[in-house]
mmCIF file of C-alpha atoms in Angstrom:
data_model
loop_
_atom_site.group_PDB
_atom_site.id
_atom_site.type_symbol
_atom_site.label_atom_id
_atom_site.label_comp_id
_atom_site.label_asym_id
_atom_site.label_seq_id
_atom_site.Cartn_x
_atom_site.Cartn_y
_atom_site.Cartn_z
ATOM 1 C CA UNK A 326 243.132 -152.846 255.664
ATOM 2 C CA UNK A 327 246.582 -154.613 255.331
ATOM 3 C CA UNK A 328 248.944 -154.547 258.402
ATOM 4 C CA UNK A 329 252.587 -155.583 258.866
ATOM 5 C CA UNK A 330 254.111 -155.731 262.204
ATOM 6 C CA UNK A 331 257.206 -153.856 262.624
ATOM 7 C CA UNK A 332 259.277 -153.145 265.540
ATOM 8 C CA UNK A 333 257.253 -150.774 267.408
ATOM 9 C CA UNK A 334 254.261 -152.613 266.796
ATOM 10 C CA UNK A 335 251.742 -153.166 264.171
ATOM 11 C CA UNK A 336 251.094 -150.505 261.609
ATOM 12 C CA UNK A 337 248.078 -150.644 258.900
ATOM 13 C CA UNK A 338 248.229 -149.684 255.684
ATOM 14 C CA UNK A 339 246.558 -149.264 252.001
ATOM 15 C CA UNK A 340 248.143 -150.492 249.225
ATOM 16 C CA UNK A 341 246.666 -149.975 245.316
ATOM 17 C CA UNK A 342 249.051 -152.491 244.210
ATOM 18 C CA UNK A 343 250.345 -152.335 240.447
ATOM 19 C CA UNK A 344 253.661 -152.467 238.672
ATOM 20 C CA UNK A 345 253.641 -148.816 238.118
ATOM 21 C CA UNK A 346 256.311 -146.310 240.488
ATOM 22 C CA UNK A 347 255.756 -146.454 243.820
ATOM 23 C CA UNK A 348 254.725 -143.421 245.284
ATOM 24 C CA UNK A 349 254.410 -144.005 249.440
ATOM 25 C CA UNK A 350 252.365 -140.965 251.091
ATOM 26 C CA UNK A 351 252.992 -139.847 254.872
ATOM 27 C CA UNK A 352 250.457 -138.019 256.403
ATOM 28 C CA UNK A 353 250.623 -135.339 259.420
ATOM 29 C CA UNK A 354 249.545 -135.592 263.467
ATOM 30 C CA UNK A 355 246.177 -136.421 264.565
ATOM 31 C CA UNK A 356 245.466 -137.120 260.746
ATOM 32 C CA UNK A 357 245.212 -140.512 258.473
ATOM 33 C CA UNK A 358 245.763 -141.734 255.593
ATOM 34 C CA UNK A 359 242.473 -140.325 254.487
ATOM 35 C CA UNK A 360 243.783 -136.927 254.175
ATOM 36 C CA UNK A 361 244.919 -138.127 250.262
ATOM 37 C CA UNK A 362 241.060 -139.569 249.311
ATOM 38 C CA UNK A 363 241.146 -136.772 246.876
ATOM 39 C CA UNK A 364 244.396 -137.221 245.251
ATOM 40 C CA UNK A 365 244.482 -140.978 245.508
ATOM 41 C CA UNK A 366 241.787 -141.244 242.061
ATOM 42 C CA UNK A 367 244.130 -139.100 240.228
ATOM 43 C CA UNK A 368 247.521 -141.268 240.234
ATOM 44 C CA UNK A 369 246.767 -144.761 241.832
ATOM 45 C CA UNK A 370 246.189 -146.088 238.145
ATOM 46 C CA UNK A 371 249.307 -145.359 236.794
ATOM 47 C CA UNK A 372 251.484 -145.531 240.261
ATOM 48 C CA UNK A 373 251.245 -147.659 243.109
ATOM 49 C CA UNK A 374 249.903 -145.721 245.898
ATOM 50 C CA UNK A 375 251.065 -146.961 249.181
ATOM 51 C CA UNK A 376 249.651 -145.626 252.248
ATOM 52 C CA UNK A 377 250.951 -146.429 255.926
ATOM 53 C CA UNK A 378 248.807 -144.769 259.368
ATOM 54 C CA UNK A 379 251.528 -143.546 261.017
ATOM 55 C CA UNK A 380 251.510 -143.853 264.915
ATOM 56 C CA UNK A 381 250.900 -140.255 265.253
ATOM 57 C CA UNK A 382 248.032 -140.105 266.915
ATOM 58 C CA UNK A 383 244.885 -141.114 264.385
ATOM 59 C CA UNK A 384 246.359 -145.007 264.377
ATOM 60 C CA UNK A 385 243.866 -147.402 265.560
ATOM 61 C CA UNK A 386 245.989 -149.891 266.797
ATOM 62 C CA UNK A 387 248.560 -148.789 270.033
ATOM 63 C CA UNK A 388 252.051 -149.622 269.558
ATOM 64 C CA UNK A 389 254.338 -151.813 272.245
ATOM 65 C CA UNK A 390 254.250 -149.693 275.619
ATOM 66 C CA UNK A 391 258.556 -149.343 274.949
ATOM 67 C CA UNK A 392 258.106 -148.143 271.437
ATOM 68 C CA UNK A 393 260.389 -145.657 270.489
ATOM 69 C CA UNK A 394 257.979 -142.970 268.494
ATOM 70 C CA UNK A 395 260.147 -140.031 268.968
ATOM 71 C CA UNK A 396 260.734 -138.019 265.927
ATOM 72 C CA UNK A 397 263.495 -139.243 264.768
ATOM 73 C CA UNK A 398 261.903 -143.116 265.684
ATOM 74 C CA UNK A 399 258.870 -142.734 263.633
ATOM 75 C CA UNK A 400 261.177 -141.128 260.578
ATOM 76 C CA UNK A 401 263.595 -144.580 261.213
ATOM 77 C CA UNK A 402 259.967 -146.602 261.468
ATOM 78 C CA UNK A 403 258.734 -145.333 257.847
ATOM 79 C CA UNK A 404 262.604 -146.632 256.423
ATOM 80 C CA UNK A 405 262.033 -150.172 258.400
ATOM 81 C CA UNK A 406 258.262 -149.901 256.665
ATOM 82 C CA UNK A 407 259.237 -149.912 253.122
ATOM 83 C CA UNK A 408 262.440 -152.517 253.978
ATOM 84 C CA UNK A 409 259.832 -154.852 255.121
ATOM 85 C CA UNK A 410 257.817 -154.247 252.696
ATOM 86 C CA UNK A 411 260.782 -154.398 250.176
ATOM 87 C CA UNK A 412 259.395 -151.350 248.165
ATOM 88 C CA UNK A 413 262.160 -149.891 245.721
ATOM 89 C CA UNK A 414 262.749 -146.598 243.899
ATOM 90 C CA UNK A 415 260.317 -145.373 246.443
ATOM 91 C CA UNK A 416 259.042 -141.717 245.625
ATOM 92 C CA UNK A 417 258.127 -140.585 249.072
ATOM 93 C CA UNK A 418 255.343 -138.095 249.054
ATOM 94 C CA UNK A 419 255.232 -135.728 252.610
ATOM 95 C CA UNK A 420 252.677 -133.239 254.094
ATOM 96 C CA UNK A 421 252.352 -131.781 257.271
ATOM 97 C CA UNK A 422 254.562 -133.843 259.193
ATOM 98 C CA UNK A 423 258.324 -133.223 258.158
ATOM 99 C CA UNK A 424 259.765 -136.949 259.472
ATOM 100 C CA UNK A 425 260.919 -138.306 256.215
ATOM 101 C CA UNK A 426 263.164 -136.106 255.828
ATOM 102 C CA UNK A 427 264.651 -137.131 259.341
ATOM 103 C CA UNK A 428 264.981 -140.511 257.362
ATOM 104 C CA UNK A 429 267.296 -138.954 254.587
ATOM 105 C CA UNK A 430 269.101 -136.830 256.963
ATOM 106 C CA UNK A 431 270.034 -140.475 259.107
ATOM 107 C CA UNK A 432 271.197 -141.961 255.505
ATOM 108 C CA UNK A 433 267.737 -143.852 254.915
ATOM 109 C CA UNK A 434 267.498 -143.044 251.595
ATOM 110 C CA UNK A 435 268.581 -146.145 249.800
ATOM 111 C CA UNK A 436 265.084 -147.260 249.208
ATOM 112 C CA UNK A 437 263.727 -143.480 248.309
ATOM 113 C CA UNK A 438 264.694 -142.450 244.963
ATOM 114 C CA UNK A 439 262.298 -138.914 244.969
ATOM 115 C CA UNK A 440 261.168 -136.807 247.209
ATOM 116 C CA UNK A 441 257.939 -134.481 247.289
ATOM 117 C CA UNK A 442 257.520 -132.191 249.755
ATOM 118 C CA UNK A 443 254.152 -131.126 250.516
ATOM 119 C CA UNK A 444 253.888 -127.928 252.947
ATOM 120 C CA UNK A 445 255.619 -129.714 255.664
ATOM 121 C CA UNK A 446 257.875 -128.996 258.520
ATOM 122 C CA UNK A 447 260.921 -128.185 257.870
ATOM 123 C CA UNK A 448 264.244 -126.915 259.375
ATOM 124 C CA UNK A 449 263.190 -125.536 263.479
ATOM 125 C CA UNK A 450 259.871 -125.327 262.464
ATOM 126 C CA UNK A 451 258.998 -128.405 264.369
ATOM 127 C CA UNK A 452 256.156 -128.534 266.179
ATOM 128 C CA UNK A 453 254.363 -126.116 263.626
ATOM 129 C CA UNK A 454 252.117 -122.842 264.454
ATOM 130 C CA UNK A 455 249.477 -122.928 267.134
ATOM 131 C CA UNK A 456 247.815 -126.242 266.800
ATOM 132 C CA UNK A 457 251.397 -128.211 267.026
ATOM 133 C CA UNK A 458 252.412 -125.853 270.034
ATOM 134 C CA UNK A 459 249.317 -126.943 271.803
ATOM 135 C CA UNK A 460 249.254 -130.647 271.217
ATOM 136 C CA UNK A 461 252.752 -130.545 272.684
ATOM 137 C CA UNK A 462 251.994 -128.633 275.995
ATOM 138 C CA UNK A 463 248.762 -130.694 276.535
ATOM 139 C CA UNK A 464 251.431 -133.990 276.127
ATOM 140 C CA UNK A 465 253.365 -132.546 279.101
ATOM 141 C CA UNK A 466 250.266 -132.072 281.626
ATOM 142 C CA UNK A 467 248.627 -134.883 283.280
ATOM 143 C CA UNK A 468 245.241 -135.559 281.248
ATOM 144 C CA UNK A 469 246.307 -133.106 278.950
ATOM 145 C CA UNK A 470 245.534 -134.832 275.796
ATOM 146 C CA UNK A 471 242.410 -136.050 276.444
ATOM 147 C CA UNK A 472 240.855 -132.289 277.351
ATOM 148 C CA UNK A 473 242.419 -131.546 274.207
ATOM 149 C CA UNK A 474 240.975 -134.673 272.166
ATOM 150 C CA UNK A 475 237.408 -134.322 273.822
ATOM 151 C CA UNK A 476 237.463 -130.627 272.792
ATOM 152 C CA UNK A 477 237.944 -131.916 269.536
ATOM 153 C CA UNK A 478 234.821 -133.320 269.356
ATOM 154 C CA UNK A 479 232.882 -129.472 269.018
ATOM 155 C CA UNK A 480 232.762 -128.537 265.387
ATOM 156 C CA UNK A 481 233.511 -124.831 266.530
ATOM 157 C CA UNK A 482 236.761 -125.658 268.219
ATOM 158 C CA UNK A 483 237.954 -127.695 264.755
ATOM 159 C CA UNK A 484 237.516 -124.314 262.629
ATOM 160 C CA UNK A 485 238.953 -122.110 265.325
ATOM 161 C CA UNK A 486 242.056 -119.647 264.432
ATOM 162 C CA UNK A 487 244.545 -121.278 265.936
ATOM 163 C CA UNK A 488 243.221 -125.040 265.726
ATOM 164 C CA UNK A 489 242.850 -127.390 262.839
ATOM 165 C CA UNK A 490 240.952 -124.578 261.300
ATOM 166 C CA UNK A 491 244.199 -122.971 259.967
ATOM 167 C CA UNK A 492 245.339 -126.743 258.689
ATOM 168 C CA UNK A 493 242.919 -126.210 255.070
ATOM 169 C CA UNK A 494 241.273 -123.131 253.876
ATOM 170 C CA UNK A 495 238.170 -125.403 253.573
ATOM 171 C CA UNK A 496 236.180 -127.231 256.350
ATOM 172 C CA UNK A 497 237.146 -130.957 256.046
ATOM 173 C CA UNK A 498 233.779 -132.789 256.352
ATOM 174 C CA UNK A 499 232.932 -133.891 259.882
ATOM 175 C CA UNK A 500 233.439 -138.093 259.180
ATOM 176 C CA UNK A 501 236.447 -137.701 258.211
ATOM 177 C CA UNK A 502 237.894 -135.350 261.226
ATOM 178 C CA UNK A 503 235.935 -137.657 263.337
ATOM 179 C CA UNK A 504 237.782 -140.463 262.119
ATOM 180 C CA UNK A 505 240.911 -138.951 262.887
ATOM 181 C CA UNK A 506 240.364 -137.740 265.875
ATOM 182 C CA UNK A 507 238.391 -141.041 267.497
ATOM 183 C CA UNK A 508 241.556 -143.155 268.493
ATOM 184 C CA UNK A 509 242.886 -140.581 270.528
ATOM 185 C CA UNK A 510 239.493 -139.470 271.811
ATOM 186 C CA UNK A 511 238.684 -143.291 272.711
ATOM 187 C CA UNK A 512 242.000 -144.824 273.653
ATOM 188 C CA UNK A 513 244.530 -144.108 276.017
ATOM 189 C CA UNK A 514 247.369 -146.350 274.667
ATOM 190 C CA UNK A 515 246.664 -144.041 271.616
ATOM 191 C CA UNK A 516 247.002 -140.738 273.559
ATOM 192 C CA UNK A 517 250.254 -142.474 275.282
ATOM 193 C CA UNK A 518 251.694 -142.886 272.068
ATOM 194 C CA UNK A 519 250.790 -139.367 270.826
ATOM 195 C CA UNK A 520 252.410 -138.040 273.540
ATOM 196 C CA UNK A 521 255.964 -139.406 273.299
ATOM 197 C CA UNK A 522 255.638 -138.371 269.965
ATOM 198 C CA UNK A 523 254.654 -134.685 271.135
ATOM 199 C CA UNK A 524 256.821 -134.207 274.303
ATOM 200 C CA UNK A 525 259.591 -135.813 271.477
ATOM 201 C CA UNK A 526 261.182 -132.808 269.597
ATOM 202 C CA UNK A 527 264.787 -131.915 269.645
ATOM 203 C CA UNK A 528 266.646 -129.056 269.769
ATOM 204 C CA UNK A 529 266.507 -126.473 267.113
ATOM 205 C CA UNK A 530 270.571 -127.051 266.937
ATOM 206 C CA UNK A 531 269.638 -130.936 265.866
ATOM 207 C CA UNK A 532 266.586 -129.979 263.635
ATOM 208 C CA UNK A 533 268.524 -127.649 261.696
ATOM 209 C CA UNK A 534 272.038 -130.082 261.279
ATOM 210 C CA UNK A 535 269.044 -132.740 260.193
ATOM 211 C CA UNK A 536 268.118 -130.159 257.257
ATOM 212 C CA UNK A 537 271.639 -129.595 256.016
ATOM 213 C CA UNK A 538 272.547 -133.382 255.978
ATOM 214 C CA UNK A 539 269.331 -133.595 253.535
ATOM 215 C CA UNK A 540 271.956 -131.749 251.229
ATOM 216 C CA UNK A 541 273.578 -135.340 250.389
ATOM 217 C CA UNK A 542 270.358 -136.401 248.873
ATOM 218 C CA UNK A 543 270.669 -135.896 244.887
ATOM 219 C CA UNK A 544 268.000 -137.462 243.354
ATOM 220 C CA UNK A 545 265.031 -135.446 242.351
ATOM 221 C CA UNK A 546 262.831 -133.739 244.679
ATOM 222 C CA UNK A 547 259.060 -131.817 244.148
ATOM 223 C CA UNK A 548 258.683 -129.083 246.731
ATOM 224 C CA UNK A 549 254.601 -128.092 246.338
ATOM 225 C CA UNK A 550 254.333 -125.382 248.899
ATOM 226 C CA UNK A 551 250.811 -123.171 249.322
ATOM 227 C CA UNK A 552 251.271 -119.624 249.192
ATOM 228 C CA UNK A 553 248.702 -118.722 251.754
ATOM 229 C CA UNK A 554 249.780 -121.663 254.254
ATOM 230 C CA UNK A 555 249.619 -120.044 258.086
ATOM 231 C CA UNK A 556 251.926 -122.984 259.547
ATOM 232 C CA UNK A 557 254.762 -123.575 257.427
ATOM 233 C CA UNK A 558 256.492 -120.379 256.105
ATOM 234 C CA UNK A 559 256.564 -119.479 252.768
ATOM 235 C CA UNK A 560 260.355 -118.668 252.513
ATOM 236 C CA UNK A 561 260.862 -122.693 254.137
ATOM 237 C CA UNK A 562 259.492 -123.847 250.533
ATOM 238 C CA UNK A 563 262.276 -121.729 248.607
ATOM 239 C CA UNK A 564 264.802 -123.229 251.143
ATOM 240 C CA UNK A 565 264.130 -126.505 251.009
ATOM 241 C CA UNK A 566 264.148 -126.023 247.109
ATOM 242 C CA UNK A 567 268.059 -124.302 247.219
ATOM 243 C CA UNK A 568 268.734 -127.068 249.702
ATOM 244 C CA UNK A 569 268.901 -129.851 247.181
ATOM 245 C CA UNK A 570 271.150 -130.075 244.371
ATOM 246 C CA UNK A 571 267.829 -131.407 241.950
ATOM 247 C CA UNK A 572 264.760 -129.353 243.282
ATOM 248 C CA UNK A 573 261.872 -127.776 241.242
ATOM 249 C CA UNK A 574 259.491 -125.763 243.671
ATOM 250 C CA UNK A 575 255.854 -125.323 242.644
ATOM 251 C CA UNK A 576 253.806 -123.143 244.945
ATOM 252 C CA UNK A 577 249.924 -123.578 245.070
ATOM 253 C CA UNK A 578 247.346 -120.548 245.374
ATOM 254 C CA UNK A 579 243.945 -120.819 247.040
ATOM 255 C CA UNK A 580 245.665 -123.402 250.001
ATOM 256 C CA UNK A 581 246.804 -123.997 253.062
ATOM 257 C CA UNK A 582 248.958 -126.609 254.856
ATOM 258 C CA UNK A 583 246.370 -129.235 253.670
ATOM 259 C CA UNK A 584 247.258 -129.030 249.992
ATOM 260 C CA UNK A 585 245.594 -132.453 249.418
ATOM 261 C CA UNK A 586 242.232 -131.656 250.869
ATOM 262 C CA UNK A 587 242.639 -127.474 249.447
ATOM 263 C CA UNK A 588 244.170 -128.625 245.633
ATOM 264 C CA UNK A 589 244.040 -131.952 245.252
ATOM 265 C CA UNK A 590 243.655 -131.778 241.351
ATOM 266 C CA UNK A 591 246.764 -129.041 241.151
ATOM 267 C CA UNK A 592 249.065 -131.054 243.698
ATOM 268 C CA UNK A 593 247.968 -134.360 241.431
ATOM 269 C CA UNK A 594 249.198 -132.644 238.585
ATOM 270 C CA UNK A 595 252.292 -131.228 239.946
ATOM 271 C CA UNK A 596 253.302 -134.893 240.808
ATOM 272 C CA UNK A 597 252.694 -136.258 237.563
ATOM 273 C CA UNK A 598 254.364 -133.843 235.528
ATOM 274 C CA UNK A 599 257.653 -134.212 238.117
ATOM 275 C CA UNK A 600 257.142 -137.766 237.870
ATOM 276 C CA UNK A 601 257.356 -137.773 233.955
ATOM 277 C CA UNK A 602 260.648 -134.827 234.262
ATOM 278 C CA UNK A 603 263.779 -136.931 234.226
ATOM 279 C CA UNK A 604 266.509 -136.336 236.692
ATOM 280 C CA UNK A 605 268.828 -133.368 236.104
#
């Protein structure tokens, strides 16, 4: 896998290469890049697909020990990512984790010229439901995060209400959970880095003034929300829609907050029919 070393260490990445748009996905905590396997076949031939691991958690290698991977770090990480990487007219493709649009709210959106929105945090809603709630009380307890990691490893406690069982509607197959949860399980410079990300989020008052400086972002923007999704609210995906002054919002059935791993053919679709709609 390609790597590029950035400021707060060095960050891997997959790259399908091309000269079609660049589409650049993020993924969520304690998940990879693998989480878009499904919906990678469906675009990467007429876009280029770029795909960073994010140090949030499933990243294989640590970052420097004074890395700052706060939320609003890792959102100014992904803008230094495609500056290094020089990509242009980025459309920058979200789910689960809401940190890009930190990077538009702290005027990082030169390089992003769309925006889809994949049932991700949004406004307060940061960290989401159960599962996020957890993750960020086991950060602030000594050994906290690796109990929770090694619990991980039962099958029973992955599908639990509550745990990464509300994440899809449908079991994600056990190699590909195990690969996301195995740096954190293994490594302790991983589980140091997950938890500054964890113990990282601000106050509602500066989550919700980051949502309404998104409102200076005018290009176009996909919001592809899952109606049955039990960690980011329904009404956030009609929100985020009236937020922007060039938003379509599609909502997907039969999902939840994994839309990619749920829908991948529907949420394939719904980006290549915004891609091909021309700005308002």
């Amino acid at each position: 896998m390609p790597e590029i070393e950035l400021s707060a260490g060095v960050v891997e990445y997959q790259d399908t290469g091309g000269d079609g748009p660049v589409l650049v996905f993020l993924h969520g905590l304690t998940i990879d890049s693998t989480v878009w396997r499904k919906v990678l076949p469906e675009l990467s031939g007429a876009y280029r697909c770029v795909l960073p691991t994010l140090p949030l958690g499933s990243h294989r290698r640590p970052m420097r020990a004074d890395a700052d991977l706060s939320l609003r770090g890792l959102a100014l990480l992904m803008g230094e990512f495609l500056e290094r990487l020089d990509l242009r007219e980025v459309t920058l493709v979200l789910n689960d984790w809401g940190g890009g649009q930190v990077l538009i709210a702290e005027g990082g959106a030169e390089r992003v010229s769309r925006l889809v929105l994949t049932a991700c945090e949004a406004f307060d809603n940061y960290p989401p439901g159960l599962s996020g709630r957890a993750i960020a009380a086991a950060a602030s307890i000594p050994g906290g995060l690796w109990l929770t990691m090694q619990l991980l490893r039962l099958r029973a406690m992955r599908r639990a209400p509550g745990s990464w069982g509300w994440m899809s509607k449908r079991p994600v197959p056990d190699d590909v959970m195990d690969g996301w949860f195995r740096p954190a399980t293994t490594q302790r410079a991983i589980r140091r880095d997950l938890g500054k990300y964890a113990r990282s989020t601000p106050p509602k008052a500066v989550l919700l003034d980051w949502a309404e400086r998104m409102r200076t972002f005018d290009g176009p923007v996909l919001v592809a929300w899952a109606t049955e999704d039990r960690l980011m609210p329904r009404d956030h995906g009609r929100r985020l829609a009236e937020l922007f002054p060039d938003a379509r919002l599609v909502e997907i059935d039969d999902s939840y907050t994994l839309i990619p791993e749920d829908r991948p053919e529907a949420l394939a679709a719904a980006i290549r029919t915004f891609m091909q709609t021309p700005p308002r």
